XYZ file of C-alpha atoms in Angstrom:
700
model
C 86.855 119.047 153.988
C 84.724 117.287 151.667
C 85.766 115.041 148.965
C 83.356 118.305 146.634
C 85.579 120.780 147.967
C 89.225 119.511 147.748
C 88.252 118.639 144.064
C 87.631 122.560 143.667
C 90.481 123.539 145.240
C 92.369 121.607 142.900
C 90.914 122.997 140.324
C 90.761 126.784 141.812
C 95.027 125.883 142.712
C 95.486 123.924 139.174
C 93.612 127.086 137.190
C 95.746 129.953 139.331
C 99.183 127.504 138.345
C 98.517 127.349 134.420
C 97.507 131.397 134.623
C 101.074 132.421 135.779
C 102.030 129.777 133.655
C 99.650 131.887 130.924
C 101.365 135.491 131.758
C 104.647 134.148 132.507
C 104.380 133.238 128.163
C 102.801 136.207 127.536
C 105.708 138.367 129.882
C 109.246 136.520 128.890
C 108.887 133.534 125.801
C 106.279 136.899 123.911
C 107.809 134.413 120.472
C 105.730 131.571 122.622
C 102.365 133.526 122.869
C 100.098 130.859 121.393
C 101.775 128.675 124.138
C 100.376 131.520 127.533
C 96.113 131.835 125.225
C 96.112 127.438 125.455
C 97.445 126.994 129.523
C 95.114 130.963 129.779
C 92.051 128.371 128.161
C 93.873 125.147 130.269
C 93.077 127.551 133.868
C 90.025 129.328 132.601
C 88.081 125.673 131.693
C 90.778 124.617 135.594
C 88.496 128.102 136.902
C 84.907 127.307 136.074
C 84.934 124.136 136.780
C 86.275 125.021 140.586
C 83.244 127.833 140.808
C 80.101 125.155 139.489
C 82.047 123.344 141.769
C 81.576 126.036 144.890
C 77.673 126.488 144.330
C 74.961 124.241 146.081
C 74.456 121.707 144.140
C 71.241 121.462 142.345
C 67.339 119.179 143.045
C 66.673 116.194 141.661
C 65.610 117.037 137.941
C 63.584 114.868 135.339
C 65.593 116.793 132.333
C 69.016 114.006 131.481
C 70.752 117.237 130.891
C 70.375 117.657 134.111
C 71.362 114.565 135.709
C 74.330 114.279 134.033
C 75.204 117.655 135.102
C 74.520 116.148 139.558
C 76.302 112.201 138.466
C 79.359 114.612 137.139
C 79.260 116.797 140.321
C 79.122 113.569 142.191
C 80.963 111.484 140.415
C 84.405 114.207 139.554
C 87.201 111.703 138.941
C 85.573 110.529 134.912
C 86.578 115.373 134.140
C 90.287 115.109 136.539
C 91.432 112.126 134.302
C 90.380 113.721 131.179
C 91.832 116.874 132.791
C 95.165 115.276 133.179
C 94.919 113.895 130.059
C 94.332 116.763 128.898
C 97.253 118.752 130.394
C 100.220 115.757 129.675
C 99.104 116.742 125.806
C 99.490 119.654 126.044
C 102.552 119.687 127.457
C 103.007 117.269 125.099
C 102.226 118.983 121.767
C 103.937 122.026 123.761
C 107.813 120.653 124.483
C 107.677 118.276 121.116
C 107.082 121.687 118.523
C 110.891 122.239 118.694
C 112.062 119.296 118.108
C 114.617 118.474 115.012
C 113.471 114.865 113.712
C 117.008 113.368 115.154
C 116.623 114.680 118.650
C 115.720 112.661 121.848
C 111.402 112.618 122.760
C 111.763 109.891 125.279
C 109.986 112.794 127.171
C 106.856 113.731 125.076
C 105.856 110.451 124.421
C 105.886 110.215 128.819
C 104.063 113.171 128.289
C 101.859 112.049 125.351
C 101.072 108.390 126.681
C 100.387 109.739 129.969
C 97.843 111.858 128.640
C 95.738 108.985 126.038
C 96.248 106.526 128.951
C 93.890 109.265 131.243
C 91.374 108.382 128.073
C 91.727 105.271 128.395
C 91.488 104.891 132.239
C 88.393 107.446 131.619
C 86.759 104.499 128.939
C 86.937 102.415 131.852
C 85.798 103.995 134.758
C 84.929 103.902 137.160
C 86.988 99.725 138.052
C 84.957 98.770 139.504
C 82.605 97.923 136.234
C 85.954 95.752 135.106
C 86.273 92.672 138.298
C 82.202 93.690 138.026
C 83.169 93.047 133.949
C 85.678 90.113 134.548
C 83.093 88.115 137.602
C 80.090 87.259 134.796
C 82.544 86.382 131.819
C 84.040 83.508 133.891
C 80.664 82.549 135.324
C 79.056 83.072 131.684
C 82.458 81.542 129.623
C 81.238 78.056 129.585
C 77.565 79.070 128.560
C 78.720 81.325 125.712
C 81.156 79.038 124.131
C 79.030 75.793 124.106
C 75.768 77.825 122.050
C 78.188 80.526 119.387
C 81.177 77.061 119.503
C 80.772 77.258 115.497
C 80.736 80.779 115.464
C 84.226 81.433 117.355
C 85.598 78.538 115.126
C 84.451 79.432 111.575
C 86.346 83.720 112.998
C 89.339 82.183 113.800
C 89.361 79.626 110.985
C 88.059 82.659 108.497
C 91.394 84.813 110.623
C 93.834 81.856 109.993
C 93.385 82.304 106.264
C 93.523 85.731 106.467
C 96.613 85.811 108.124
C 98.179 82.832 105.682
C 97.252 84.853 102.277
C 98.680 88.215 103.812
C 102.094 86.014 105.616
C 103.460 83.567 103.460
C 105.959 84.414 101.386
C 105.840 88.753 102.399
C 109.930 88.449 100.760
C 108.558 87.395 97.214
C 105.252 88.519 96.983
C 105.481 91.362 95.222
C 108.279 91.025 94.175
C 108.554 94.313 93.803
C 110.096 96.335 96.025
C 108.364 100.224 95.461
C 110.702 103.391 96.207
C 108.652 104.627 98.819
C 107.979 100.997 100.006
C 112.044 100.735 100.427
C 111.587 105.029 102.422
C 109.947 103.357 104.235
C 111.877 100.496 106.057
C 115.249 103.299 105.696
C 113.920 105.149 107.903
C 112.897 102.581 110.672
C 117.012 101.635 109.886
C 117.011 105.246 111.301
C 114.824 105.042 113.720
C 116.654 101.241 115.484
C 119.965 102.896 115.289
C 119.075 106.478 116.729
C 119.430 108.509 114.183
C 115.925 109.104 113.978
C 113.707 110.037 117.061
C 110.816 111.793 117.501
C 107.283 110.884 116.101
C 105.854 113.175 116.452
C 106.767 115.013 112.878
C 106.706 114.862 108.569
C 109.092 112.056 107.052
C 109.910 110.776 103.845
C 106.632 112.242 101.535
C 105.359 114.464 104.571
C 104.111 110.576 106.278
C 104.041 111.565 110.079
C 107.046 109.181 111.185
C 105.316 107.224 114.303
C 104.602 104.935 111.759
C 109.153 103.733 111.752
C 108.439 102.756 114.350
C 106.271 99.290 114.196
C 108.340 99.370 111.587
C 111.519 99.142 113.256
C 110.823 96.174 115.771
C 109.329 94.090 113.503
C 112.627 94.957 111.797
C 114.312 94.455 114.625
C 112.023 91.150 115.749
C 111.836 89.624 113.175
C 115.149 90.560 110.595
C 116.114 93.241 109.089
C 114.975 92.202 105.764
C 111.519 92.312 103.372
C 109.879 89.885 105.972
C 110.326 92.610 108.687
C 109.280 95.317 106.048
C 106.746 93.837 105.437
C 105.253 91.939 108.026
C 103.805 94.876 109.693
C 101.209 95.608 107.479
C 100.132 91.777 107.128
C 99.292 91.193 110.738
C 97.073 94.936 110.821
C 95.571 93.421 107.344
C 94.998 90.387 109.137
C 92.809 92.211 112.359
C 91.004 94.198 110.118
C 89.437 90.826 109.104
C 87.359 89.919 112.693
C 87.619 92.781 113.955
C 85.079 94.085 110.966
C 83.178 91.282 111.557
C 82.316 91.727 115.588
C 81.438 96.087 113.316
C 78.846 93.429 111.722
C 77.701 91.415 113.527
C 76.690 93.937 115.574
C 74.289 95.390 113.232
C 73.315 93.548 110.986
C 73.741 90.733 112.783
C 76.114 87.025 111.938
C 75.525 86.140 108.342
C 75.866 89.247 106.837
C 79.222 89.174 109.308
C 80.836 86.254 108.270
C 80.342 87.068 104.763
C 81.893 90.446 104.708
C 84.357 88.707 107.025
C 85.595 86.175 104.193
C 85.250 88.210 100.969
C 87.957 91.020 103.304
C 89.680 87.885 104.288
C 89.829 87.710 100.395
C 89.730 90.266 98.675
C 92.583 90.462 95.920
C 93.143 94.816 96.855
C 93.257 94.440 99.862
C 95.505 91.081 100.142
C 98.122 93.327 97.939
C 98.285 96.039 100.585
C 98.605 94.235 103.162
C 101.821 92.470 101.409
C 103.360 96.865 101.085
C 105.231 97.448 103.884
C 103.484 100.638 103.827
C 101.247 102.571 106.142
C 98.122 102.287 103.471
C 96.675 100.392 105.552
C 96.330 100.721 108.666
C 93.543 103.332 107.317
C 91.225 100.653 107.811
C 91.641 98.859 110.816
C 91.761 102.827 112.132
C 88.024 103.167 110.827
C 85.967 100.575 111.233
C 86.883 100.324 114.820
C 86.496 104.747 115.283
C 82.877 103.646 113.813
C 81.344 100.881 115.549
C 82.913 102.683 119.101
C 80.978 105.861 117.327
C 77.917 104.308 116.653
C 78.021 102.482 119.513
C 77.957 105.515 121.820
C 75.338 106.416 120.759
C 73.283 104.527 120.572
C 73.584 104.321 124.881
C 71.186 104.995 126.983
C 71.851 106.407 129.901
C 71.106 105.138 132.843
C 70.177 106.466 136.577
C 72.978 106.609 138.669
C 76.240 105.209 136.322
C 77.895 107.149 133.981
C 76.555 108.885 131.019
C 76.315 107.726 128.374
C 80.364 108.062 127.238
C 82.628 105.510 127.391
C 82.795 103.353 124.045
C 82.772 107.590 122.367
C 85.708 108.334 123.915
C 87.410 104.728 122.138
C 86.069 106.644 119.202
C 87.448 109.631 119.635
C 91.333 107.895 121.054
C 91.523 105.549 117.500
C 90.247 109.013 115.023
C 93.601 110.312 116.867
C 95.853 107.453 116.373
C 94.449 108.749 112.482
C 96.525 111.407 112.244
C 100.226 109.124 112.744
C 99.309 107.211 109.423
C 98.272 107.884 106.194
C 97.567 110.304 105.277
C 93.385 109.314 104.411
C 93.463 108.642 108.275
C 92.991 112.394 108.509
C 89.510 112.209 107.724
C 87.535 109.894 109.695
C 86.560 113.582 111.696
C 84.676 114.682 108.845
C 83.041 111.663 108.806
C 82.259 111.197 112.630
C 80.623 114.876 112.243
C 78.429 114.113 109.163
C 77.054 110.823 110.650
C 76.658 112.657 114.126
C 75.031 115.607 112.156
C 72.707 112.613 110.886
C 72.203 111.249 114.517
C 70.918 114.790 115.335
C 68.447 115.958 113.052
C 66.886 112.090 113.895
C 66.846 113.392 117.293
C 64.203 115.396 118.804
C 64.459 118.269 120.977
C 64.054 116.110 123.405
C 64.081 112.896 125.346
C 61.617 109.789 123.774
C 61.030 106.424 125.202
C 64.218 106.672 127.213
C 66.513 107.650 124.634
C 68.703 110.566 124.983
C 68.209 113.865 123.351
C 70.320 116.733 121.177
C 70.846 118.298 124.912
C 72.732 115.045 126.093
C 74.137 113.933 122.535
C 76.063 118.040 123.065
C 77.803 115.996 126.073
C 78.736 112.929 123.957
C 80.216 114.752 121.229
C 82.733 116.728 124.037
C 83.940 113.834 125.213
C 84.484 112.790 122.123
C 85.985 115.979 120.918
C 89.101 116.159 123.601
C 89.046 112.125 123.689
C 90.373 113.095 119.624
C 92.149 116.061 121.204
C 94.554 114.876 124.144
C 94.964 111.819 121.521
C 95.496 114.126 118.368
C 97.951 117.002 120.301
C 101.510 116.268 119.410
C 100.569 116.505 115.426
C 97.952 118.949 115.652
C 101.013 121.356 117.353
C 102.959 120.045 114.073
C 100.388 120.863 112.786
C 99.957 124.056 112.832
C 103.657 125.268 112.727
C 104.791 123.704 110.882
C 101.590 123.732 107.541
C 103.141 123.551 104.675
C 104.081 120.197 105.480
C 101.117 118.712 106.952
C 100.340 120.149 103.703
C 102.739 119.381 101.441
C 101.578 116.159 100.116
C 97.287 116.611 99.806
C 98.726 120.462 98.595
C 100.999 118.368 95.686
C 97.763 115.684 95.016
C 95.081 117.697 95.192
C 93.110 119.010 92.340
C 92.340 122.114 93.694
C 95.501 123.036 96.505
C 97.354 122.466 93.364
C 96.779 124.885 91.328
C 95.676 121.225 88.419
C 92.014 122.395 88.992
C 92.401 126.299 87.832
C 94.279 124.988 84.940
C 92.760 122.563 83.094
C 90.018 124.242 81.308
C 92.749 126.819 79.193
C 94.481 123.455 78.849
C 91.500 121.230 77.341
C 88.996 123.832 76.420
C 86.862 121.588 79.196
C 84.637 123.525 82.357
C 85.086 123.741 85.358
C 81.895 122.147 85.977
C 82.735 119.269 82.880
C 85.792 118.762 84.453
C 84.959 117.698 87.204
C 82.299 115.606 86.423
C 84.677 113.405 84.370
C 86.570 112.834 87.798
C 83.563 111.869 89.693
C 83.100 109.412 87.258
C 87.016 107.930 87.260
C 86.679 108.265 90.507
C 83.694 106.300 91.068
C 84.604 103.579 88.458
C 87.900 102.960 90.941
C 86.367 99.924 91.477
C 83.551 99.328 88.785
C 85.322 100.570 85.219
C 88.460 101.820 85.267
C 91.612 100.660 86.223
C 94.415 101.862 88.427
C 96.481 104.511 87.331
C 99.288 103.950 89.342
C 101.823 101.123 90.331
C 101.329 100.668 93.524
C 98.781 98.691 91.913
C 98.602 99.107 88.854
C 95.592 96.048 88.114
C 94.484 95.471 84.481
C 91.043 95.589 85.579
C 88.731 97.651 88.073
C 89.520 97.643 91.702
C 86.442 94.761 92.279
C 86.464 91.801 89.784
C 83.035 90.907 86.870
C 81.312 89.530 89.508
C 81.762 91.535 92.659
C 81.224 94.994 91.286
C 77.620 93.960 89.686
C 76.700 92.512 93.222
C 78.217 96.373 94.235
C 76.352 98.232 92.436
C 72.750 96.642 93.581
C 74.155 96.825 97.398
C 74.813 101.192 96.449
C 71.471 100.770 95.445
C 70.036 98.924 98.829
C 71.392 101.239 100.943
C 70.272 104.333 99.036
C 67.091 103.121 98.611
C 67.473 102.632 102.924
C 69.539 105.586 103.786
C 67.248 105.844 106.669
C 68.521 103.427 107.964
C 71.068 104.349 110.233
C 73.572 101.705 109.461
C 72.838 102.534 105.263
C 73.390 105.853 106.063
C 76.561 104.947 107.091
C 78.198 102.794 104.946
C 76.734 105.134 102.148
C 79.073 108.045 103.998
C 81.804 106.305 104.486
C 82.075 104.218 100.835
C 80.696 107.952 98.885
C 82.821 110.306 100.962
C 86.220 108.643 100.651
C 85.432 108.700 96.827
C 85.424 112.276 96.796
C 87.601 113.308 98.654
C 90.386 110.792 97.370
C 89.097 109.676 93.979
C 87.452 112.816 92.281
C 89.227 115.926 93.903
C 92.971 114.523 93.910
C 94.527 114.265 90.915
C 94.973 111.329 88.327
C 91.617 109.241 90.283
C 91.879 106.025 90.106
C 94.626 106.022 92.283
C 94.061 103.091 94.717
C 96.209 103.697 97.161
C 94.519 106.999 97.937
C 91.241 104.562 98.094
C 92.350 101.327 100.627
C 90.246 103.177 103.439
C 87.516 103.337 101.596
C 88.123 98.614 101.396
C 85.132 98.054 104.759
C 82.117 99.886 102.611
C 83.289 98.308 99.875
C 82.695 94.648 101.240
C 79.631 95.079 103.072
C 78.143 96.883 99.849
C 79.377 93.429 98.193
C 77.803 92.266 100.420
C 74.024 93.061 100.550
C 74.299 93.153 96.958
C 74.470 88.912 97.256
C 72.172 88.729 100.682
C 69.915 90.664 99.102
C 69.411 89.143 94.937
C 69.292 85.607 96.827
C 66.933 87.100 99.305
C 64.385 87.695 96.596
C 66.101 84.575 93.671
C 64.388 82.724 97.024
C 61.850 84.691 96.775
C 60.964 83.784 92.819
C 61.938 80.272 93.398
C 60.301 79.935 97.226
C 63.008 78.306 97.988
C 62.791 75.996 101.150
C 64.579 78.942 104.493
C 66.954 75.058 104.671
C 67.948 75.306 101.150
C 68.514 79.271 100.701
C 71.854 79.783 103.102
C 73.391 76.993 100.565
C 73.121 79.815 97.524
C 74.911 82.790 99.145
C 77.677 79.350 100.492
C 78.774 78.965 96.286
C 78.584 82.792 95.710
C 81.063 83.152 98.853
C 83.450 80.728 96.967
C 82.748 81.534 93.694
C 83.902 85.004 95.176
C 86.447 84.776 96.812
C 88.283 81.846 94.937
C 88.387 83.691 91.533
C 89.949 86.491 94.054
C 92.363 84.964 95.265
C 92.922 83.551 92.294
C 93.953 86.286 90.337
C 95.535 88.475 92.798
C 98.507 84.877 92.687
C 98.132 83.430 89.154
C 97.436 86.114 87.161
C 98.579 89.840 89.044
C 102.085 88.603 90.859
C 103.136 86.814 87.622
C 103.089 90.057 85.984
C 105.296 92.461 88.669
C 102.951 95.532 88.014
C 103.367 97.254 91.616
C 105.993 99.227 91.064
C 106.758 99.987 87.547
C 109.386 98.201 85.500
C 112.455 101.383 87.454
C 111.536 99.642 90.888
C 111.655 95.500 88.414
C 115.023 96.618 87.691
C 115.894 98.340 91.464
C 114.613 94.849 92.495
C 116.685 92.647 90.208
C 119.964 94.950 91.634
C 119.402 94.671 94.629
C 118.961 91.285 95.287
C 122.555 91.413 93.178
C 123.859 93.331 95.504
C 122.833 91.751 98.212
C 124.914 88.912 98.052
C 127.647 90.089 97.935
C 130.728 90.699 100.211
C 133.940 92.329 100.644
C 133.029 96.062 100.761
C 131.673 96.147 97.933
C 131.147 100.643 96.761
C 128.474 100.838 93.558
C 129.151 102.951 90.821
C 125.218 103.584 89.241
C 124.800 105.012 85.720
C 121.089 105.754 85.358
C 120.335 108.871 85.314
C 118.137 110.468 84.291
C 115.819 106.857 84.726
C 116.957 105.772 88.250
C 118.857 107.362 91.118
C 120.214 105.275 94.138
C 118.390 107.987 95.996
C 115.584 105.543 95.136
C 115.482 103.363 98.134
C 115.326 100.200 96.449
C 117.977 99.087 96.361
C 120.078 100.723 98.974
C 117.323 99.220 101.372
C 117.516 95.577 99.791
C 121.786 95.658 99.619
C 122.565 97.590 102.631
C 126.636 96.270 102.414
C 126.946 97.801 99.276
C 127.392 102.434 99.094
C 126.390 103.744 96.581
C 127.131 107.116 94.575
C 125.112 108.271 91.012
C 126.828 108.616 87.723
C 124.638 110.825 86.248
C 126.956 112.792 83.915
C 128.237 110.548 80.096
C 131.459 109.309 80.695
C 133.631 110.514 77.884
C 136.500 108.730 79.618
C 137.646 106.157 81.404
C 136.534 106.332 85.361
C 139.034 108.725 87.131
C 137.055 108.214 90.630
C 136.558 105.159 92.053
C 137.949 103.773 95.388
C 140.718 101.868 94.036
C 140.058 100.785 98.990
C 137.362 99.080 97.778
C 135.931 96.624 94.928
C 133.679 98.551 92.990
C 131.205 97.314 90.957
C 129.508 99.257 88.502
C 125.496 100.114 87.343
C 124.490 100.877 83.861
C 121.272 100.856 82.698
C 120.153 99.397 79.216
C 120.444 103.286 77.752
C 123.762 104.064 78.549
C 125.121 100.299 78.372
C 127.738 102.827 75.398
C 129.451 104.218 78.337
C 130.864 100.213 79.301
C 133.249 100.460 76.898
C 135.330 103.301 79.403
C 134.443 101.453 82.415
C 135.658 98.035 80.587
C 139.629 100.562 79.297
C 139.838 101.572 82.750
C 139.265 97.911 83.632
C 139.914 95.304 81.814
C 139.618 92.163 84.150
C 136.068 93.370 85.353
C 133.501 90.467 85.076
C 130.151 91.359 83.221
C 127.019 90.761 83.919
C 123.485 91.535 82.260
C 120.090 90.850 84.736
C 116.794 90.131 82.898
C 112.764 90.161 83.816
C 110.855 87.310 84.000
C 110.358 87.825 79.888
C 113.926 87.544 79.393
C 113.864 91.330 78.524
C 117.586 92.764 79.794
C 116.911 95.155 82.640
C 120.464 97.411 83.851
C 124.174 95.839 82.904
C 126.187 94.752 85.841
C 129.968 94.789 85.534
C 131.838 94.364 88.711
C 135.793 94.749 89.675
C 137.512 93.058 92.029
C 140.668 93.621 92.781
C 142.455 97.149 90.504
C 145.094 96.626 88.505
C 148.591 97.242 90.022
C 149.912 100.179 87.272
C 146.920 102.409 88.231
C 148.115 105.742 88.642
C 144.620 108.236 87.687
C 143.999 110.321 90.689
C 141.294 109.116 93.545
C 138.154 110.962 94.643
C 136.279 109.686 97.549
C 133.072 108.485 96.511
C 129.393 110.637 98.056
C 128.501 108.650 100.680
C 125.402 107.871 100.322
C 123.542 106.661 103.261
C 119.491 108.013 104.615
C 119.003 111.743 104.955
C 117.021 112.486 108.089
C 113.770 113.752 105.695
C 113.994 114.035 101.711
C 112.992 116.454 99.594
C 110.522 115.715 97.811
C 111.364 112.667 94.703
C 109.350 110.143 92.226
C 106.581 108.767 94.102
C 105.497 105.220 93.023
């Protein structure tokens, strides 16, 4: 039996088996009808391929699409690998549906990893290319190094600088540990203790739980502290710098690439989010990788006898699929990729021109990309189908349409819907030039770009708008404006910096475009010799970098704007409690402004068990556990209740915690021992261990 017949037989057997499994679900497990439908669809695909392989192979044709099909029939391994990946990923998606957060998902993770591995293997096929590339690299490496050593050293230097700016003093800068940031750490601890075992679900504030695994590994390797919590973001932020360099170098050349990497490495906005234990900063890296792979895939030409140009598109689909496991803004990736593909399709002719693939081949390429995306994202997409409310909870909360805000606002303000949308757009579009951040995530007292960088970005926007027909500039345009619209205009309280992080690389490119073209025009007008043209670029680049770094570390950081007053107060309390020994119980009189479930105190002081005292004290407290030393924490507005605590425990120690400006943020009353004559009734304290799934909590 020939290889072709063996493959057809295997596909036919798979089709029959999948169809039988689908029938089983239809007849015996009717509560899972959608699962049965999926199995039937897979059976249909396998049956169709078996039928195609059983047909007589057509003769050679000049049509590239037919050559692709002939190539796939001759070398079916890529399709077999993708079919296996789809099978494994479908099993992972089906088996993960009913898993609770504390249920083991080892089997699901294994099947999902196998599915993703099949996508990667397909992208690397044929494997003989790897050995060939390895041989070429070994033989050409000395020459490449000699020709490009200044570039390699410069990139390495910028990357090291980026790491130092993001990793030094992670436990002190920023000072405040935000509530959301702390809860990421608490849930990562649950991964380490085995209480959180499902990476294919939604957790705190409707964020995918997969993010807690790299944070948990960091806590285990670097210590269960603030450095361990924040290091993954610092590492990812650093890796984004050389990745942006390679992306820009491929599209615009070395000079633009170096300027982009240099400005990103020193950009205060990116520095800040690279120093937080949050998942926002992962999105820019995923965006760069996905768009770079997409553009390379759409540019590649088919060569006779070789794999059609889908390798990069498979990587693009895989990276876009990984995006659904991180911050919500990464869901923009598929839409952005679709817009770019549509643009490329409209710019191409219906047939091949000068060796470039036409629209029919583009359909094949998009099919491979979508398949890679579905295989990688399948478990989370399955969760989205079965739990749409949880999947869209955050969007439903902050989206002006989903939350009903846009419908209510005209009646409250007397403005028309069009006027309100225009105001939303202006505030979002002005995030980098006019309006400061309206949240405590960053909260700087200026826009997200400094004055000079903002000026250059405006010129860059004009330049890209003029050259929108160039696919490179069109890509940057849709990247920037799609984030402004979806993460700004269509959400409440724009500009909110945490929703615009994914646009940072595009903003840096706009600044670089404005800088380069300004210097080009200035050099032309001043008749500068080509030897001197780089000098203004270097000077302005150094000024931009220095001003941005100085702003973040010298001006912004001492103000402690991140996290707001509540976050700073909770951080002060947490640091104090961390130093206590002896199994203290904390009684927190912070309601209704701050509760123990804020997260910061519990993360910083895991050695202390706390409970809220929500009702004002009108008598000496009788709920204290006498078996453990106690510490009472009172916010200034509840300081009057201290008299009842002192009446019950007169020998306590009084401590005031003050901020950097000398203001009293809270009062601590520490009781190390209890009076022997105490006879009041003792009630056991509430155990405030972090729950596996939180209700909506106040978000910083």
